[in-house]
């Protein structure tokens, strides 16, 4: 089935330019190297799929959700076993919360603080998305709950 899908996509000239061989290097961000800037190369490997969402209560940033420590302990172990990996902790909020960008930054900082307190020595950075990247509707309380979250992105550092 995968071969049939690939053949279909390749038969359309517009899509052919968007595909690359699996062995080909990932594209770089355009313009940085061409402008003579110093180069630090990193690629997103994948988002970590946690067994359950790491969501926060409304307007809460300092108290980790129930069972979050169990999931984060596994993240610490994974990073320790793979020293070439780093992590970006993305904080998210929903628009009805006060100061969503600051709140999502505090959520990410809370997770980073927990990781460091429990032995994580990997390269970890935080990112505050505020309410700019919802994954669910903001019209229902359940949707807003899903948007009050932390996402973890694995990264590898080194030559592109």
PDB file of C-alpha atoms in Angstrom:
ATOM      1  CA  UNK A   1       0.000   0.000   0.000  1.00  0.00           C
ATOM      2  CA  UNK A   2       2.839   2.412   0.837  1.00  0.00           C
ATOM      3  CA  UNK A   3       4.436   1.749  -2.547  1.00  0.00           C
ATOM      4  CA  UNK A   4       1.144   2.543  -4.293  1.00  0.00           C
ATOM      5  CA  UNK A   5       0.820   5.827  -2.401  1.00  0.00           C
ATOM      6  CA  UNK A   6       4.426   6.745  -3.215  1.00  0.00           C
ATOM      7  CA  UNK A   7       3.892   5.930  -6.922  1.00  0.00           C
ATOM      8  CA  UNK A   8       0.755   8.074  -6.974  1.00  0.00           C
ATOM      9  CA  UNK A   9       2.560  11.006  -5.359  1.00  0.00           C
ATOM     10  CA  UNK A  10       5.519  10.721  -7.719  1.00  0.00           C
ATOM     11  CA  UNK A  11       3.201  10.680 -10.728  1.00  0.00           C
ATOM     12  CA  UNK A  12       2.125  14.232  -9.906  1.00  0.00           C
ATOM     13  CA  UNK A  13       4.886  16.656 -10.918  1.00  0.00           C
ATOM     14  CA  UNK A  14       3.942  19.222  -8.254  1.00  0.00           C
ATOM     15  CA  UNK A  15       4.435  16.687  -5.472  1.00  0.00           C
ATOM     16  CA  UNK A  16       7.666  15.266  -6.899  1.00  0.00           C
ATOM     17  CA  UNK A  17       9.581  18.426  -5.989  1.00  0.00           C
ATOM     18  CA  UNK A  18       8.414  18.153  -2.381  1.00  0.00           C
ATOM     19  CA  UNK A  19       9.690  14.608  -1.875  1.00  0.00           C
ATOM     20  CA  UNK A  20      13.282  13.729  -1.154  1.00  0.00           C
ATOM     21  CA  UNK A  21      15.077  10.453  -0.891  1.00  0.00           C
ATOM     22  CA  UNK A  22      15.126   9.120   2.651  1.00  0.00           C
ATOM     23  CA  UNK A  23      18.922   9.094   2.583  1.00  0.00           C
ATOM     24  CA  UNK A  24      19.148  12.725   1.452  1.00  0.00           C
ATOM     25  CA  UNK A  25      20.130  15.339   3.991  1.00  0.00           C
ATOM     26  CA  UNK A  26      17.337  17.360   5.540  1.00  0.00           C
ATOM     27  CA  UNK A  27      17.002  20.856   4.084  1.00  0.00           C
ATOM     28  CA  UNK A  28      18.627  23.700   6.002  1.00  0.00           C
ATOM     29  CA  UNK A  29      17.072  27.013   6.894  1.00  0.00           C
ATOM     30  CA  UNK A  30      17.729  29.214   3.890  1.00  0.00           C
ATOM     31  CA  UNK A  31      19.860  32.298   3.980  1.00  0.00           C
ATOM     32  CA  UNK A  32      21.726  31.879   7.252  1.00  0.00           C
ATOM     33  CA  UNK A  33      24.800  30.139   5.907  1.00  0.00           C
ATOM     34  CA  UNK A  34      24.693  32.187   2.684  1.00  0.00           C
ATOM     35  CA  UNK A  35      24.838  35.399   4.725  1.00  0.00           C
ATOM     36  CA  UNK A  36      28.130  34.297   6.320  1.00  0.00           C
ATOM     37  CA  UNK A  37      26.683  33.647   9.778  1.00  0.00           C
ATOM     38  CA  UNK A  38      28.338  31.245  12.191  1.00  0.00           C
ATOM     39  CA  UNK A  39      26.628  27.898  11.938  1.00  0.00           C
ATOM     40  CA  UNK A  40      25.131  25.828  14.728  1.00  0.00           C
ATOM     41  CA  UNK A  41      23.290  22.921  13.202  1.00  0.00           C
ATOM     42  CA  UNK A  42      20.321  21.212  14.765  1.00  0.00           C
ATOM     43  CA  UNK A  43      17.392  19.227  13.476  1.00  0.00           C
ATOM     44  CA  UNK A  44      14.116  18.293  15.071  1.00  0.00           C
ATOM     45  CA  UNK A  45      14.050  14.522  15.268  1.00  0.00           C
ATOM     46  CA  UNK A  46      10.530  14.097  16.510  1.00  0.00           C
ATOM     47  CA  UNK A  47       8.074  15.195  19.083  1.00  0.00           C
ATOM     48  CA  UNK A  48       7.903  12.909  22.068  1.00  0.00           C
ATOM     49  CA  UNK A  49       4.595  11.148  22.312  1.00  0.00           C
ATOM     50  CA  UNK A  50       3.805  10.800  25.982  1.00  0.00           C
ATOM     51  CA  UNK A  51       1.379   8.134  27.208  1.00  0.00           C
ATOM     52  CA  UNK A  52      -0.982  10.888  28.330  1.00  0.00           C
ATOM     53  CA  UNK A  53      -1.037  14.640  27.723  1.00  0.00           C
ATOM     54  CA  UNK A  54       1.010  16.845  29.997  1.00  0.00           C
ATOM     55  CA  UNK A  55      -1.669  19.492  30.600  1.00  0.00           C
ATOM     56  CA  UNK A  56      -2.046  22.087  33.343  1.00  0.00           C
ATOM     57  CA  UNK A  57      -5.034  23.409  35.251  1.00  0.00           C
ATOM     58  CA  UNK A  58      -6.436  26.788  34.164  1.00  0.00           C
ATOM     59  CA  UNK A  59      -3.946  29.613  34.880  1.00  0.00           C
ATOM     60  CA  UNK A  60      -1.636  27.151  36.680  1.00  0.00           C
ATOM     61  CA  UNK A  61       2.070  26.926  35.934  1.00  0.00           C
ATOM     62  CA  UNK A  62       3.911  25.896  39.081  1.00  0.00           C
ATOM     63  CA  UNK A  63       2.171  22.603  39.929  1.00  0.00           C
ATOM     64  CA  UNK A  64       2.860  19.684  37.617  1.00  0.00           C
ATOM     65  CA  UNK A  65      -0.201  17.668  36.632  1.00  0.00           C
ATOM     66  CA  UNK A  66      -0.813  14.264  38.267  1.00  0.00           C
ATOM     67  CA  UNK A  67       1.452  11.492  36.967  1.00  0.00           C
ATOM     68  CA  UNK A  68       3.657  14.006  35.114  1.00  0.00           C
ATOM     69  CA  UNK A  69       6.672  13.116  37.248  1.00  0.00           C
ATOM     70  CA  UNK A  70       6.434   9.477  36.159  1.00  0.00           C
ATOM     71  CA  UNK A  71       6.498  10.508  32.485  1.00  0.00           C
ATOM     72  CA  UNK A  72       9.250  13.076  32.979  1.00  0.00           C
ATOM     73  CA  UNK A  73      11.427  10.520  34.795  1.00  0.00           C
ATOM     74  CA  UNK A  74      11.308   8.389  31.640  1.00  0.00           C
ATOM     75  CA  UNK A  75      12.327  11.426  29.584  1.00  0.00           C
ATOM     76  CA  UNK A  76      15.344  11.977  31.886  1.00  0.00           C
ATOM     77  CA  UNK A  77      16.335   8.313  31.485  1.00  0.00           C
ATOM     78  CA  UNK A  78      15.987   8.498  27.697  1.00  0.00           C
ATOM     79  CA  UNK A  79      18.133  11.632  27.485  1.00  0.00           C
ATOM     80  CA  UNK A  80      20.771  10.066  29.750  1.00  0.00           C
ATOM     81  CA  UNK A  81      20.911   6.981  27.518  1.00  0.00           C
ATOM     82  CA  UNK A  82      21.275   9.108  24.358  1.00  0.00           C
ATOM     83  CA  UNK A  83      23.732  11.958  25.069  1.00  0.00           C
ATOM     84  CA  UNK A  84      23.566  13.210  21.464  1.00  0.00           C
ATOM     85  CA  UNK A  85      19.954  14.276  22.066  1.00  0.00           C
ATOM     86  CA  UNK A  86      18.669  17.538  23.423  1.00  0.00           C
ATOM     87  CA  UNK A  87      15.178  18.675  24.246  1.00  0.00           C
ATOM     88  CA  UNK A  88      12.987  21.704  23.659  1.00  0.00           C
ATOM     89  CA  UNK A  89      10.215  22.158  26.208  1.00  0.00           C
ATOM     90  CA  UNK A  90       7.357  24.064  24.576  1.00  0.00           C
ATOM     91  CA  UNK A  91       4.840  25.740  26.854  1.00  0.00           C
ATOM     92  CA  UNK A  92       1.324  26.411  25.558  1.00  0.00           C
ATOM     93  CA  UNK A  93      -1.702  28.227  26.936  1.00  0.00           C
ATOM     94  CA  UNK A  94      -5.236  29.018  25.870  1.00  0.00           C
ATOM     95  CA  UNK A  95      -6.618  32.481  25.135  1.00  0.00           C
ATOM     96  CA  UNK A  96      -8.908  32.812  28.166  1.00  0.00           C
ATOM     97  CA  UNK A  97      -5.918  32.644  30.522  1.00  0.00           C
ATOM     98  CA  UNK A  98      -4.326  35.870  31.729  1.00  0.00           C
ATOM     99  CA  UNK A  99      -1.046  36.695  29.925  1.00  0.00           C
ATOM    100  CA  UNK A 100      -0.840  33.441  27.940  1.00  0.00           C
ATOM    101  CA  UNK A 101       2.740  33.976  26.715  1.00  0.00           C
ATOM    102  CA  UNK A 102       4.091  34.566  30.200  1.00  0.00           C
ATOM    103  CA  UNK A 103       2.036  31.676  31.562  1.00  0.00           C
ATOM    104  CA  UNK A 104       3.259  29.240  28.910  1.00  0.00           C
ATOM    105  CA  UNK A 105       6.852  30.359  29.596  1.00  0.00           C
ATOM    106  CA  UNK A 106       6.347  29.598  33.295  1.00  0.00           C
ATOM    107  CA  UNK A 107       4.903  26.174  32.441  1.00  0.00           C
ATOM    108  CA  UNK A 108       7.958  25.339  30.345  1.00  0.00           C
ATOM    109  CA  UNK A 109      10.246  26.644  33.107  1.00  0.00           C
ATOM    110  CA  UNK A 110       8.489  24.431  35.668  1.00  0.00           C
ATOM    111  CA  UNK A 111       9.153  21.346  33.547  1.00  0.00           C
ATOM    112  CA  UNK A 112      12.768  22.406  32.934  1.00  0.00           C
ATOM    113  CA  UNK A 113      13.275  22.959  36.681  1.00  0.00           C
ATOM    114  CA  UNK A 114      11.896  19.474  37.399  1.00  0.00           C
ATOM    115  CA  UNK A 115      14.142  17.882  34.754  1.00  0.00           C
ATOM    116  CA  UNK A 116      17.250  19.582  36.163  1.00  0.00           C
ATOM    117  CA  UNK A 117      16.312  18.713  39.758  1.00  0.00           C
ATOM    118  CA  UNK A 118      16.068  15.051  38.748  1.00  0.00           C
ATOM    119  CA  UNK A 119      19.447  14.730  37.064  1.00  0.00           C
ATOM    120  CA  UNK A 120      18.882  15.782  33.471  1.00  0.00           C
ATOM    121  CA  UNK A 121      22.192  17.056  32.092  1.00  0.00           C
ATOM    122  CA  UNK A 122      21.159  17.178  28.424  1.00  0.00           C
ATOM    123  CA  UNK A 123      20.896  20.388  26.436  1.00  0.00           C
ATOM    124  CA  UNK A 124      17.367  21.588  27.228  1.00  0.00           C
ATOM    125  CA  UNK A 125      15.797  24.854  26.159  1.00  0.00           C
ATOM    126  CA  UNK A 126      12.330  26.295  26.599  1.00  0.00           C
ATOM    127  CA  UNK A 127       9.939  27.963  24.198  1.00  0.00           C
ATOM    128  CA  UNK A 128       6.781  29.904  24.970  1.00  0.00           C
ATOM    129  CA  UNK A 129       4.074  29.587  22.333  1.00  0.00           C
ATOM    130  CA  UNK A 130       1.376  31.310  24.365  1.00  0.00           C
ATOM    131  CA  UNK A 131      -2.052  30.710  22.837  1.00  0.00           C
ATOM    132  CA  UNK A 132      -0.720  30.876  19.264  1.00  0.00           C
ATOM    133  CA  UNK A 133      -0.665  27.123  18.522  1.00  0.00           C
ATOM    134  CA  UNK A 134      -3.918  25.510  19.646  1.00  0.00           C
ATOM    135  CA  UNK A 135      -4.397  21.803  18.988  1.00  0.00           C
ATOM    136  CA  UNK A 136      -8.094  21.818  19.859  1.00  0.00           C
ATOM    137  CA  UNK A 137     -11.019  24.199  19.697  1.00  0.00           C
ATOM    138  CA  UNK A 138     -11.094  27.045  22.176  1.00  0.00           C
ATOM    139  CA  UNK A 139     -14.906  27.051  22.141  1.00  0.00           C
ATOM    140  CA  UNK A 140     -15.267  24.204  24.663  1.00  0.00           C
ATOM    141  CA  UNK A 141     -13.766  23.624  28.095  1.00  0.00           C
ATOM    142  CA  UNK A 142     -12.372  20.247  26.946  1.00  0.00           C
ATOM    143  CA  UNK A 143     -10.667  21.866  23.956  1.00  0.00           C
ATOM    144  CA  UNK A 144      -9.194  24.633  26.115  1.00  0.00           C
ATOM    145  CA  UNK A 145      -7.896  21.971  28.537  1.00  0.00           C
ATOM    146  CA  UNK A 146      -5.984  20.285  25.692  1.00  0.00           C
ATOM    147  CA  UNK A 147      -4.409  23.625  24.749  1.00  0.00           C
ATOM    148  CA  UNK A 148      -2.954  24.168  28.264  1.00  0.00           C
ATOM    149  CA  UNK A 149      -0.065  21.831  27.633  1.00  0.00           C
ATOM    150  CA  UNK A 150       3.618  21.085  27.388  1.00  0.00           C
ATOM    151  CA  UNK A 151       5.095  19.559  24.238  1.00  0.00           C
ATOM    152  CA  UNK A 152       8.544  18.004  24.176  1.00  0.00           C
ATOM    153  CA  UNK A 153      10.642  18.085  21.003  1.00  0.00           C
ATOM    154  CA  UNK A 154      13.763  15.911  20.696  1.00  0.00           C
ATOM    155  CA  UNK A 155      16.712  17.489  18.932  1.00  0.00           C
ATOM    156  CA  UNK A 156      20.080  16.270  17.857  1.00  0.00           C
ATOM    157  CA  UNK A 157      23.051  18.614  17.742  1.00  0.00           C
ATOM    158  CA  UNK A 158      25.990  18.263  15.424  1.00  0.00           C
ATOM    159  CA  UNK A 159      26.806  18.267  11.732  1.00  0.00           C
ATOM    160  CA  UNK A 160      23.827  18.670   9.423  1.00  0.00           C
TER     161      UNK A 160
END
